[in-house]
XYZ file of C-alpha atoms in Angstrom:
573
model
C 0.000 0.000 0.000
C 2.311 2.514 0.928
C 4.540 1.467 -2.223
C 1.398 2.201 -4.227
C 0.862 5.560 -2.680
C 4.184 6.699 -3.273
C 4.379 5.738 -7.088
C 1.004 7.640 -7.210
C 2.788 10.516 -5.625
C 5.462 10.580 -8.186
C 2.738 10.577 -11.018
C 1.324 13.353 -9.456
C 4.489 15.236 -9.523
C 5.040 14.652 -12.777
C 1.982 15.846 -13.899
C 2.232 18.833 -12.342
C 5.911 19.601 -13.275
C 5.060 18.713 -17.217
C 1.329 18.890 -17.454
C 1.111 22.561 -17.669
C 3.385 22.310 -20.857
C 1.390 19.837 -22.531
C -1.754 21.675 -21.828
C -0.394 24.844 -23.543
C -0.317 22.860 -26.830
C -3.660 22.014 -26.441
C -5.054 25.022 -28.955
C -2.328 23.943 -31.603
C -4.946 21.104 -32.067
C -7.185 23.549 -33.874
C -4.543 23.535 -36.912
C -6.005 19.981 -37.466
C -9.606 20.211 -36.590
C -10.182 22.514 -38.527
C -9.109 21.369 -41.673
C -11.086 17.603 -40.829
C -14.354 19.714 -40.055
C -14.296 21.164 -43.219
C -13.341 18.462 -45.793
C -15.751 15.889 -43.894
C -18.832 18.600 -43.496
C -17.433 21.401 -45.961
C -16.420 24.769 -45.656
C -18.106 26.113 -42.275
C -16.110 27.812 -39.639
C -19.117 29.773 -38.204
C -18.289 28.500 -34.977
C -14.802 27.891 -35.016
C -13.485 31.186 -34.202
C -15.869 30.988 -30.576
C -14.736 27.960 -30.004
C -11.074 28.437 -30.764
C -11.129 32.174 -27.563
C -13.221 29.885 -25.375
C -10.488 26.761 -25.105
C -7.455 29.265 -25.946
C -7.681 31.686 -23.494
C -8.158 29.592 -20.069
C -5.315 27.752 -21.244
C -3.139 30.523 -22.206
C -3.856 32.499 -18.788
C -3.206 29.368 -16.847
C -0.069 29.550 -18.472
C 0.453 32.807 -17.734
C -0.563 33.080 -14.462
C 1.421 29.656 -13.157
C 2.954 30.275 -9.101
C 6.365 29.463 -10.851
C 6.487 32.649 -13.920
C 6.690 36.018 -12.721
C 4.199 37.838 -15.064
C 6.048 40.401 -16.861
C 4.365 43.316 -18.977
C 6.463 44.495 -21.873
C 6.562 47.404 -23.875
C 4.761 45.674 -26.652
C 2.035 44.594 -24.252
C 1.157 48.100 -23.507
C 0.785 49.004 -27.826
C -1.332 46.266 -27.955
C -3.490 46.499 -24.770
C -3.536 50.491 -25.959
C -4.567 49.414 -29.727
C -7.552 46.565 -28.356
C -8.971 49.766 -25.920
C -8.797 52.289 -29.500
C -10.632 49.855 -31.483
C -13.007 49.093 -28.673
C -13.870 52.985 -28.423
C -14.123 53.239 -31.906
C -17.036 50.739 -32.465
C -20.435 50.547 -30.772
C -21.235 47.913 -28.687
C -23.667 46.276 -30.751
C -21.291 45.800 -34.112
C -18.467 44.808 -31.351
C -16.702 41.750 -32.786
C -15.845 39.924 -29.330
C -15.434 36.820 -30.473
C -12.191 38.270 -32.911
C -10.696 39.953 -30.061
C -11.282 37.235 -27.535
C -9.191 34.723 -29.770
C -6.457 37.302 -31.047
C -5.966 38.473 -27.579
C -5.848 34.033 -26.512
C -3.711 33.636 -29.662
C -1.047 36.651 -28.340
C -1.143 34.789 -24.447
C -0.538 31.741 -25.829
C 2.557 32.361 -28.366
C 4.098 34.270 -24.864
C 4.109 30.692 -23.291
C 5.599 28.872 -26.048
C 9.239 29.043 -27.477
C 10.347 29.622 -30.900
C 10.945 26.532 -32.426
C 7.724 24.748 -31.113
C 6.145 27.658 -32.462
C 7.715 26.639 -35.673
C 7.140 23.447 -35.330
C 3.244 24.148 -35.096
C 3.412 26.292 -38.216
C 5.307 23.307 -39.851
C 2.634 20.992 -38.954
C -0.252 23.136 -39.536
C 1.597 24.227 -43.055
C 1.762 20.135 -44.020
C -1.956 19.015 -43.771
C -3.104 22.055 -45.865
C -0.203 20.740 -48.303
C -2.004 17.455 -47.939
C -5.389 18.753 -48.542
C -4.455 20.814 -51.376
C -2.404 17.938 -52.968
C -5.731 15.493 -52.870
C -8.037 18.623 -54.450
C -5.477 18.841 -56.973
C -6.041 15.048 -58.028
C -9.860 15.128 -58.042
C -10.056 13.269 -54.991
C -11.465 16.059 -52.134
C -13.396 19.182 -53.807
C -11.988 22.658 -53.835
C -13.869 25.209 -51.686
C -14.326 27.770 -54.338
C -15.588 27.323 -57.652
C -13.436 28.924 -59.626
C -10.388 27.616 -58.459
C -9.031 24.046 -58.123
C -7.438 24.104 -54.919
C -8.108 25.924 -51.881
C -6.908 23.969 -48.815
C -9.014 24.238 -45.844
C -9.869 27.898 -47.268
C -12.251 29.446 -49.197
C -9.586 30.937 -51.350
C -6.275 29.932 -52.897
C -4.981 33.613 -51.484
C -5.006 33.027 -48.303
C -3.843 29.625 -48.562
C -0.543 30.569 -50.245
C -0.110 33.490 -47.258
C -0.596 30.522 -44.751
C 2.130 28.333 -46.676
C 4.418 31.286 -47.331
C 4.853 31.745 -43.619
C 5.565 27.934 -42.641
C 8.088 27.556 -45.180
C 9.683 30.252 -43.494
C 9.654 28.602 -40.177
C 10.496 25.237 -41.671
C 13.389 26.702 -43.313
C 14.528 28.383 -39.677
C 13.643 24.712 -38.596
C 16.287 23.423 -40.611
C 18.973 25.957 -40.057
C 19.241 24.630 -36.642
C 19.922 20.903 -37.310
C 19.949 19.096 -40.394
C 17.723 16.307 -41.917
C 16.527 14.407 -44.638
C 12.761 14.809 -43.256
C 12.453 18.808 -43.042
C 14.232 19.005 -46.329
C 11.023 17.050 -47.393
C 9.217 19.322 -44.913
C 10.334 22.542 -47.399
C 9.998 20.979 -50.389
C 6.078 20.354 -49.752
C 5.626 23.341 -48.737
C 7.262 24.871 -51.528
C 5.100 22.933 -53.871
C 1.802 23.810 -52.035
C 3.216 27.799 -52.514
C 3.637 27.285 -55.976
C 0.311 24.948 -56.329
C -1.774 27.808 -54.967
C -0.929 30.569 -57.647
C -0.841 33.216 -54.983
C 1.225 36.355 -56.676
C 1.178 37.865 -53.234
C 2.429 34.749 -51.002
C 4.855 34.296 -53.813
C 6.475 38.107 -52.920
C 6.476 37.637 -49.284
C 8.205 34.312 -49.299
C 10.778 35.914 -52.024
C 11.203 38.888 -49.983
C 11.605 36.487 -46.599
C 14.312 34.211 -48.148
C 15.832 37.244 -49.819
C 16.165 38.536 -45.856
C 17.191 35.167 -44.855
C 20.285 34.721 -47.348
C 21.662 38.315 -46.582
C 21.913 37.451 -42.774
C 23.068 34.171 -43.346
C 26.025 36.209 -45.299
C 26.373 38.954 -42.932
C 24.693 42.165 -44.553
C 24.247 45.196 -42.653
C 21.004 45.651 -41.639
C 20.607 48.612 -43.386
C 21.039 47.359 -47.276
C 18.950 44.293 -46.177
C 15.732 46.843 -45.697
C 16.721 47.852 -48.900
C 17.184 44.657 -50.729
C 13.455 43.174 -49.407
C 12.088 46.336 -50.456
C 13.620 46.356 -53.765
C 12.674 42.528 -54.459
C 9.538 43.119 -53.445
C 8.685 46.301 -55.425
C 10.535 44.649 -58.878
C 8.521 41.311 -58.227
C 5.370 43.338 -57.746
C 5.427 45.576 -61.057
C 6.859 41.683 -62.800
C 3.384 39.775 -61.938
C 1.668 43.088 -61.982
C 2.168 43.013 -65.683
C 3.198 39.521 -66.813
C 0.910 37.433 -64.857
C -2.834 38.234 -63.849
C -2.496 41.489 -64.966
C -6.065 42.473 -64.821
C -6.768 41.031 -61.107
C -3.393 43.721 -60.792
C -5.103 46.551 -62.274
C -8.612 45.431 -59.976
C -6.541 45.729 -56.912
C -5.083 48.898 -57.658
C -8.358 50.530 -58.645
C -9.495 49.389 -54.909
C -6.904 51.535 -53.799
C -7.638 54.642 -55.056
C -11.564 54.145 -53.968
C -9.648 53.153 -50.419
C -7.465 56.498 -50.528
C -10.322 58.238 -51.191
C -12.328 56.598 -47.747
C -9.516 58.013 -46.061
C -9.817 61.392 -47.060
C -13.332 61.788 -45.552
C -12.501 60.716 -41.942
C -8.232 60.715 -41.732
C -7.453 61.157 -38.290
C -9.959 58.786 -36.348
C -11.595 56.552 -39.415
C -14.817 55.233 -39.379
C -15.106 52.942 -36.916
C -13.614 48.752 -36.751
C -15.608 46.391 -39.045
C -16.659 49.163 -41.100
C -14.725 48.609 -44.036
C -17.189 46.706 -45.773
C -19.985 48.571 -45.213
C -18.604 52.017 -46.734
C -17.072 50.404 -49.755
C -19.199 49.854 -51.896
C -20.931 53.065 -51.586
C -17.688 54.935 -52.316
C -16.759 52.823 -54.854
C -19.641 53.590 -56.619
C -19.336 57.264 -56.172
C -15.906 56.665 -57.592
C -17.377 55.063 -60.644
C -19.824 58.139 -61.586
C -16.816 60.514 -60.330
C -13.518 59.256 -61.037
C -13.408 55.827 -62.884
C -12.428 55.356 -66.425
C -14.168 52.708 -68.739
C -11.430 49.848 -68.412
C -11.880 50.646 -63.797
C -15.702 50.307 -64.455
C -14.925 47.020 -66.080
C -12.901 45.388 -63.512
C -14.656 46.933 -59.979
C -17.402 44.559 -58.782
C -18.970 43.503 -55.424
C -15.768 43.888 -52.278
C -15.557 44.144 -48.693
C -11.560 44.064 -48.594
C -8.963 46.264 -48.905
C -6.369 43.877 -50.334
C -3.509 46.289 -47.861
C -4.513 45.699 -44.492
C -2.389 49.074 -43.859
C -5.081 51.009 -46.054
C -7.766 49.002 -43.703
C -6.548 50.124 -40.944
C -6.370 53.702 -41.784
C -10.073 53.537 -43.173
C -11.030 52.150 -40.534
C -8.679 53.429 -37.623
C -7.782 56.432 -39.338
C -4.073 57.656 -38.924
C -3.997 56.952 -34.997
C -4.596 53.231 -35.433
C -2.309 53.026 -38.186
C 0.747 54.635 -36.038
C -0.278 52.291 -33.402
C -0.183 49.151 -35.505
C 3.528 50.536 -36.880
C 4.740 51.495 -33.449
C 3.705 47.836 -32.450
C 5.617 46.386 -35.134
C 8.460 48.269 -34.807
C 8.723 47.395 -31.245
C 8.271 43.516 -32.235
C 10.970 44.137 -34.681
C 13.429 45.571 -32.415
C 12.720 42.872 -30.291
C 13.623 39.783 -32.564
C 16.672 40.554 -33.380
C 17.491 37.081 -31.176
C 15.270 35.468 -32.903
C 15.730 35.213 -36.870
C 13.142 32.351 -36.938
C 9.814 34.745 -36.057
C 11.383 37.563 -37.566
C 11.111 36.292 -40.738
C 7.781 34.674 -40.332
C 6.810 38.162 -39.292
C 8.547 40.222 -42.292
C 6.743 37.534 -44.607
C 3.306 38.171 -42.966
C 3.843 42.503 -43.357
C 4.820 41.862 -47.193
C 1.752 39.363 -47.519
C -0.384 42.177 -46.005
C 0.109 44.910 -48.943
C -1.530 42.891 -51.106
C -3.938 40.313 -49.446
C -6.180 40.404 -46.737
C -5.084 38.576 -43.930
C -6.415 40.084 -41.068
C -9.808 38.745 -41.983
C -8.958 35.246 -41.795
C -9.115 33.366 -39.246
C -5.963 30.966 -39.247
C -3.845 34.038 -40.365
C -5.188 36.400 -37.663
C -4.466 32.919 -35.274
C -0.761 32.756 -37.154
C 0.024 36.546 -36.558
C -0.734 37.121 -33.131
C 0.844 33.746 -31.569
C 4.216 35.384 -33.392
C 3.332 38.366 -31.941
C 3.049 37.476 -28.794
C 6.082 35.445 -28.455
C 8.020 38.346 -29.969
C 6.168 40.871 -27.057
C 8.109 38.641 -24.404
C 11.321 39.486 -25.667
C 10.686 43.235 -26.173
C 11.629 46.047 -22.847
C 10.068 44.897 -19.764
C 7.956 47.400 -18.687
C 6.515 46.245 -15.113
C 7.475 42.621 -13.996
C 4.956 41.176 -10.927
C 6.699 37.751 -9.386
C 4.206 37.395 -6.297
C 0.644 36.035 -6.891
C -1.691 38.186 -5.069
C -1.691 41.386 -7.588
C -2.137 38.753 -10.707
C -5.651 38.749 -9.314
C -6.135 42.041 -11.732
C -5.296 40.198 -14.535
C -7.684 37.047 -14.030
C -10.516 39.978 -14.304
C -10.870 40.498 -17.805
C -9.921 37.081 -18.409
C -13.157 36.121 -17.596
C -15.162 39.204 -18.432
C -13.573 38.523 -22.266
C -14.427 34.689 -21.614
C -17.873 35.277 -20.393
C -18.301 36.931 -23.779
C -17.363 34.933 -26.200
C -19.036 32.079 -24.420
C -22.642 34.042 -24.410
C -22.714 35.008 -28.106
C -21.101 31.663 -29.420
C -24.060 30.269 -27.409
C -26.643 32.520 -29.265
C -24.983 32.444 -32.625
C -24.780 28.410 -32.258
C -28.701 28.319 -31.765
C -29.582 30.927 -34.300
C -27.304 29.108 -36.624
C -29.258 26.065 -35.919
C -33.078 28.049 -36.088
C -31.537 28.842 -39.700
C -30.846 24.863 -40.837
C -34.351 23.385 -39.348
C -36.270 26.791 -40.868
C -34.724 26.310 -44.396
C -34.322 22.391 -44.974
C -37.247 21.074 -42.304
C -39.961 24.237 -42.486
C -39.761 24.749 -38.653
C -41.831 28.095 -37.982
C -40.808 27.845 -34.303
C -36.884 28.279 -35.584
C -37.976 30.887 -37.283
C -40.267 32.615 -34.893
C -36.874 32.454 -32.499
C -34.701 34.141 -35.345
C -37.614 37.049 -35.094
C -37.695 37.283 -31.620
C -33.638 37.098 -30.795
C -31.857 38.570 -34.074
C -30.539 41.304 -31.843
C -28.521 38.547 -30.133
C -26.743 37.115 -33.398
C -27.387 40.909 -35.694
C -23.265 41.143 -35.063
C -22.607 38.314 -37.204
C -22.721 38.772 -40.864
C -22.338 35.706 -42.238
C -25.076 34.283 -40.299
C -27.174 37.515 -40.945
C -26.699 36.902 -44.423
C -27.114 33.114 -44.241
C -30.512 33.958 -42.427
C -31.843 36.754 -45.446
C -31.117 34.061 -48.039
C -33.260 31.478 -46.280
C -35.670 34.159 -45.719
C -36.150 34.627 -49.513
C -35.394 31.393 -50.460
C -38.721 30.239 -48.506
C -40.512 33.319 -49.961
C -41.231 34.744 -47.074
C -41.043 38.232 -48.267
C -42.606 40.677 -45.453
C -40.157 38.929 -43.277
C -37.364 38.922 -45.381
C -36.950 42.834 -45.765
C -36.040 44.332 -42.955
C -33.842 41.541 -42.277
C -32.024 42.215 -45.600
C -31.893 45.999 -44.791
C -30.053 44.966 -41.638
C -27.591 43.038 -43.872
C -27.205 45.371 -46.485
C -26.230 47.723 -43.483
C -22.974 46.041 -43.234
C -22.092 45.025 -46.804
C -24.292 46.298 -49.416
C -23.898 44.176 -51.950
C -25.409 44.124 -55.799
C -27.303 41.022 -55.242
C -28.452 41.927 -51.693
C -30.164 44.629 -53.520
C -31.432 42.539 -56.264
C -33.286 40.615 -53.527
C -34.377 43.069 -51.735
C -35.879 44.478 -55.161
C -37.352 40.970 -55.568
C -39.406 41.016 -52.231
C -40.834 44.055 -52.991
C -41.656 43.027 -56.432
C -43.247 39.933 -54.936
C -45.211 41.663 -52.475
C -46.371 44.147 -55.982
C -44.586 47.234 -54.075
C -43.526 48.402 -57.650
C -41.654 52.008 -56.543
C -39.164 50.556 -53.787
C -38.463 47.579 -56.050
C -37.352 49.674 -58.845
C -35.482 51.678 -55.853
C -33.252 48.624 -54.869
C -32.741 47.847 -58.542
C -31.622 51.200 -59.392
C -29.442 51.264 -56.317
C -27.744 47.644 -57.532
C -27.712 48.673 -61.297
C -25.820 52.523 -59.377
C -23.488 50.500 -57.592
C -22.225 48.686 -60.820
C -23.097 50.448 -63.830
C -21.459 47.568 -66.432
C -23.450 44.617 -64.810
C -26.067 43.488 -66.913
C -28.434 41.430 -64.476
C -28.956 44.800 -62.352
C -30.633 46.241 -65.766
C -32.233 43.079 -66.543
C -34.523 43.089 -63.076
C -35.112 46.459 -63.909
C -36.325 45.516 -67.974
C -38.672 42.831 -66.225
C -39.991 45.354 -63.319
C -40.760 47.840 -66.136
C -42.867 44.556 -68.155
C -44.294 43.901 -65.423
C -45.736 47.447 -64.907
C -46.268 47.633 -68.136
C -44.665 50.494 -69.045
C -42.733 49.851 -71.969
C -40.565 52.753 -73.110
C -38.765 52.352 -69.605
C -38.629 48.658 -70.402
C -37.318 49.202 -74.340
C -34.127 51.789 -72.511
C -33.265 49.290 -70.352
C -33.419 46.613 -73.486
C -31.259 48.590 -75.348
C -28.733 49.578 -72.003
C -28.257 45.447 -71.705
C -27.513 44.811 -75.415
C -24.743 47.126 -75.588
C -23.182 45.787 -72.437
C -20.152 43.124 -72.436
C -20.359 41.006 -69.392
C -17.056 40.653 -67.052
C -17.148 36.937 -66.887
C -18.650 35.068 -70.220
C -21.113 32.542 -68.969
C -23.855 30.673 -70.812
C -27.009 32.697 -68.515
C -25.429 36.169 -69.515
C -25.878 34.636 -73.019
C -29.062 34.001 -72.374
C -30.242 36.971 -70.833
C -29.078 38.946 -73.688
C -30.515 36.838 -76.194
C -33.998 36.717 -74.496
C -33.563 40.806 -74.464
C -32.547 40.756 -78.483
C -35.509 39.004 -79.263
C -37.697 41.268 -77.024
C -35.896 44.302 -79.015
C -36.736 42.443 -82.392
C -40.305 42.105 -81.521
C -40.833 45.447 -80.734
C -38.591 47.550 -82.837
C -41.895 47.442 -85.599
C -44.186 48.862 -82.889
C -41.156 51.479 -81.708
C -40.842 52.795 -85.316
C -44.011 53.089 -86.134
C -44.527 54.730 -82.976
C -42.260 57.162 -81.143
């Protein structure tokens, strides 16, 4: 017995000296149920972001509160804590995304507890089963989750994907500076191939301009004419694929940059609030078109909610105060690596990725970024250091105030999400009379806003559907949010606001024929046919953006309509 007892006591001790460690790898986990989730129920990571704050940031406070860790606030720390409170302020409580800053602020506490190489080692891992996923889409035997591309990982879109790969290569590459080995050799060259496989221009830069770094320090540079070279690969590489490869998606992007320069003219110093981005857009953009925009612009500008330079988010949204507080932060996180040429190069990769993608908006990049970050903020100037455990009582207070948060709304956005499935595919008028009665619970959430005006309109319930699609058009007002919205009314024979939304969709994008071609029916419809015989004639001199077989048919149905007419027209008006 007392043999028993005393092995029991060693277990113990074990557990408690190493448990804690192991525990702190416990969110890595999401790296690889994440992926699973989505190629076994498709592309849905509603949820996953809730989930993701709610086990990430007990663990990484545990972590950071242990007896044996004095907790030690850096000067990093304070940019970020100082950013977090700015955005907060900026943004009313009901558009507040909590569940984003519950898991960036879990993500930044957790990559303080790790070290770099297992933080490598995660991106290594994480970096492999996308490889894997994106090598079994690219044989036909998992679908792509877009349909206009053939591989997309565990993503909805090849960009991202390639920013994801571009930044484990870079830590599987540090990885294999420090020790040798057939296996991350075949760690880099998989990951190289899944770069290349996912035809991302801008992952393809930031991986150039992160090896370019790499080589110079490896043959002792100055740090001066390093800056230099990155920024000179990077700008030559750039113009190279702005104009030999994808040179209209090139011309897109930079067209969404002057409409973006132009946002931050009207509100410079503050912006216009966090999350807001896609909700001003498109109504610049289309004040831009009747403005500013030449004919080839018009072609290329369509339906957007990002800024493809999350620096020209961040002023639009931020204004000029958030964007010296994001660049003061990564200054200081730059300063601080200088020990560690592993993150900084993941980081460096990351910034370059960011002038021309979108990162910030998804959810394993945002994940990626601030674990870096965080590891990085340990290393910066200490600031206020707190070794005894009374006083850590402070921090455990918005710990749970941030927990109790997320845990509420993932709650109400997991039911609503449900009320939405048994309303659209089993006709349950209880889900929906819940949706009704709790939408200000869930109103924060677009995709499941959106998710819940489609099913709205899909059943035809019409009355319903349009306040709930003003609400979404509130925060991204989209051409074929419009278009339904123009639909309900039409349905519901409330002729004047349908030809409203119509106009405002066919305003938005003037070159987009199906816009005009709700507007030609409308006009049939009311029966007044000279309106009906302009917009006829608008839609057959229009060339659609992307060639498809119903634009084909919409503007043959409208020839016909003009053939059958033109007699009456002539002999007419």
């Amino acid at each position: 017995m007392t043999k028993v007892m005393k092995n029991a006591y060693l277990l113990m001790k074990i557990i408690g000296r190493y448990g804690g460690d192991a525990v702190l790898l416990l969110p890595a986990s999401v790296f690889a149920v994440v992926p699973l989730l989505n190629t076994v129920w498709g592309e849905d990571d509603m949820l996953v972001s809730y989930l993701y704050g709610i086990v990430t940031l007990p663990v990484a406070a545990y972590g950071a509160l242990r007896r044996h860790r004095a907790l030690r606030i850096t000067l990093a720390d304070i940019l970020f804590g100082v950013w977090l409170l700015y955005a907060v302020l900026l943004t009313d409580a009901e558009s507040l995304p909590v569940n984003v800053i519950v898991y960036c602020f879990a993500a930044w506490l957790w990559g303080r507890q790790l070290n770099a190489p297992c933080i490598c080692r995660i991106l290594v891992f994480a970096g492999i089963i996308q490889v894997l996923l994106l090598l079994l889409q690219w044989g036909d035997v998992l679908p792509s989750h877009h349909a206009y591309f053939p591989v997309t990982g565990s993503f909805r879109n090849p960009g991202p994907l390639g920013g994801f790969l571009s930044v484990c290569l870079m830590a599987a590459i540090a990885l294999y500076r420090q020790g040798s080995g057939k296996l991350r050799i075949l760690y880099i060259v998989l990951l190289s191939a899944g770069l290349i496989l996912s035809d991302s221009r801008a992952a393809w830069i930031g991986a150039l301009a992160g090896i370019t770094y790499y080589v110079m320090l490896r043959l002792g540079i100055r740090p001066l004419l390093r800056v230099v070279c990155v920024i000179a690969v990077g700008v030559m590489f750039s113009l190279l694929a702005a104009v030999c490869y994808k040179s209209a998606s090139a011309r897109g992007r930079v067209a969404i940059w002057k409409v973006c320069i132009e946002m931050m003219k009207e509100y410079p110093v503050f912006g216009q609030g966090v999350d807001t981005f896609s909700a001003n857009y498109m109504p610049q953009q289309a004040r831009y078109i009747q403005e500013k925009a030449t004919d080839a612009e018009r072609h290329l500008m369509d339906n957007n909610r990002y800024a493809f330079n999350e620096f020209l988010c961040v002023t639009c949204e931020q204004g000029l105060t958030g964007l010296l507080l994001v660049m003061g932060i990564l200054i200081v996180l730059w300063r601080a690596s200088c020990d560690c040429v592993s993150l900084r190069i993941c980081l460096l990769v990351y910034v370059v990725f960011s002038c021309f993608s979108y990162p910030l908006h998804v959810f394993f990049l945002q994940v990626c970024l601030f674990m870096v970050c965080g590891n990085l903020s340990a290393r910066s100037a200490v600031v206020w250091s707190c070794p005894s455990v009374k006083p850590r009582i402070l921090f455990v207070v918005p710990v749970i105030v941030l927990f109790g948060s997320s845990v509420l709304r993932g709650w109400h956005v997991m039911r609503a999400r449900q009320a939405v499935y048994d309303f659209l595919n089993n006709d349950n008028m209880r889900a929906l009379d819940y949706l009704e009665t709790h939408l200000c619970t869930f109103i924060h959430d677009r995709a499941l806003l959106d998710s819940y005006a489609l099913a709205l309109c899909l059943k035809e319930e019409h009355e319903r559907s349009i306040p709930v699609l003003r609400q979404s058009i509130a925060r991204f007002p989209a051409t074929d949010k419009y278009i339904r919205l123009g639909n309900s009314f039409r349905s519901l024979a409330l002729y004047s606001q349908a030809e409203k939304a119509y106009m405002q969709a066919a305003f938005m994008l003037p070159d987009r024929i199906y816009p005009r071609y709700c507007l030609f029916m409308l006009y049939r419809d009311m029966r007044q046919e000279e309106k009906a015989y302009r917009q006829a004639l608008q839609i057959q001199r229009m060339f659609p953006k992307i060639e498809s077989d119903y634009a084909r048919e919409l503007k043959c149905f409208v020839n016909e309509y003009l053939q059958s007419v033109k007699p009456v027209a002539s002999n007419g008006k």
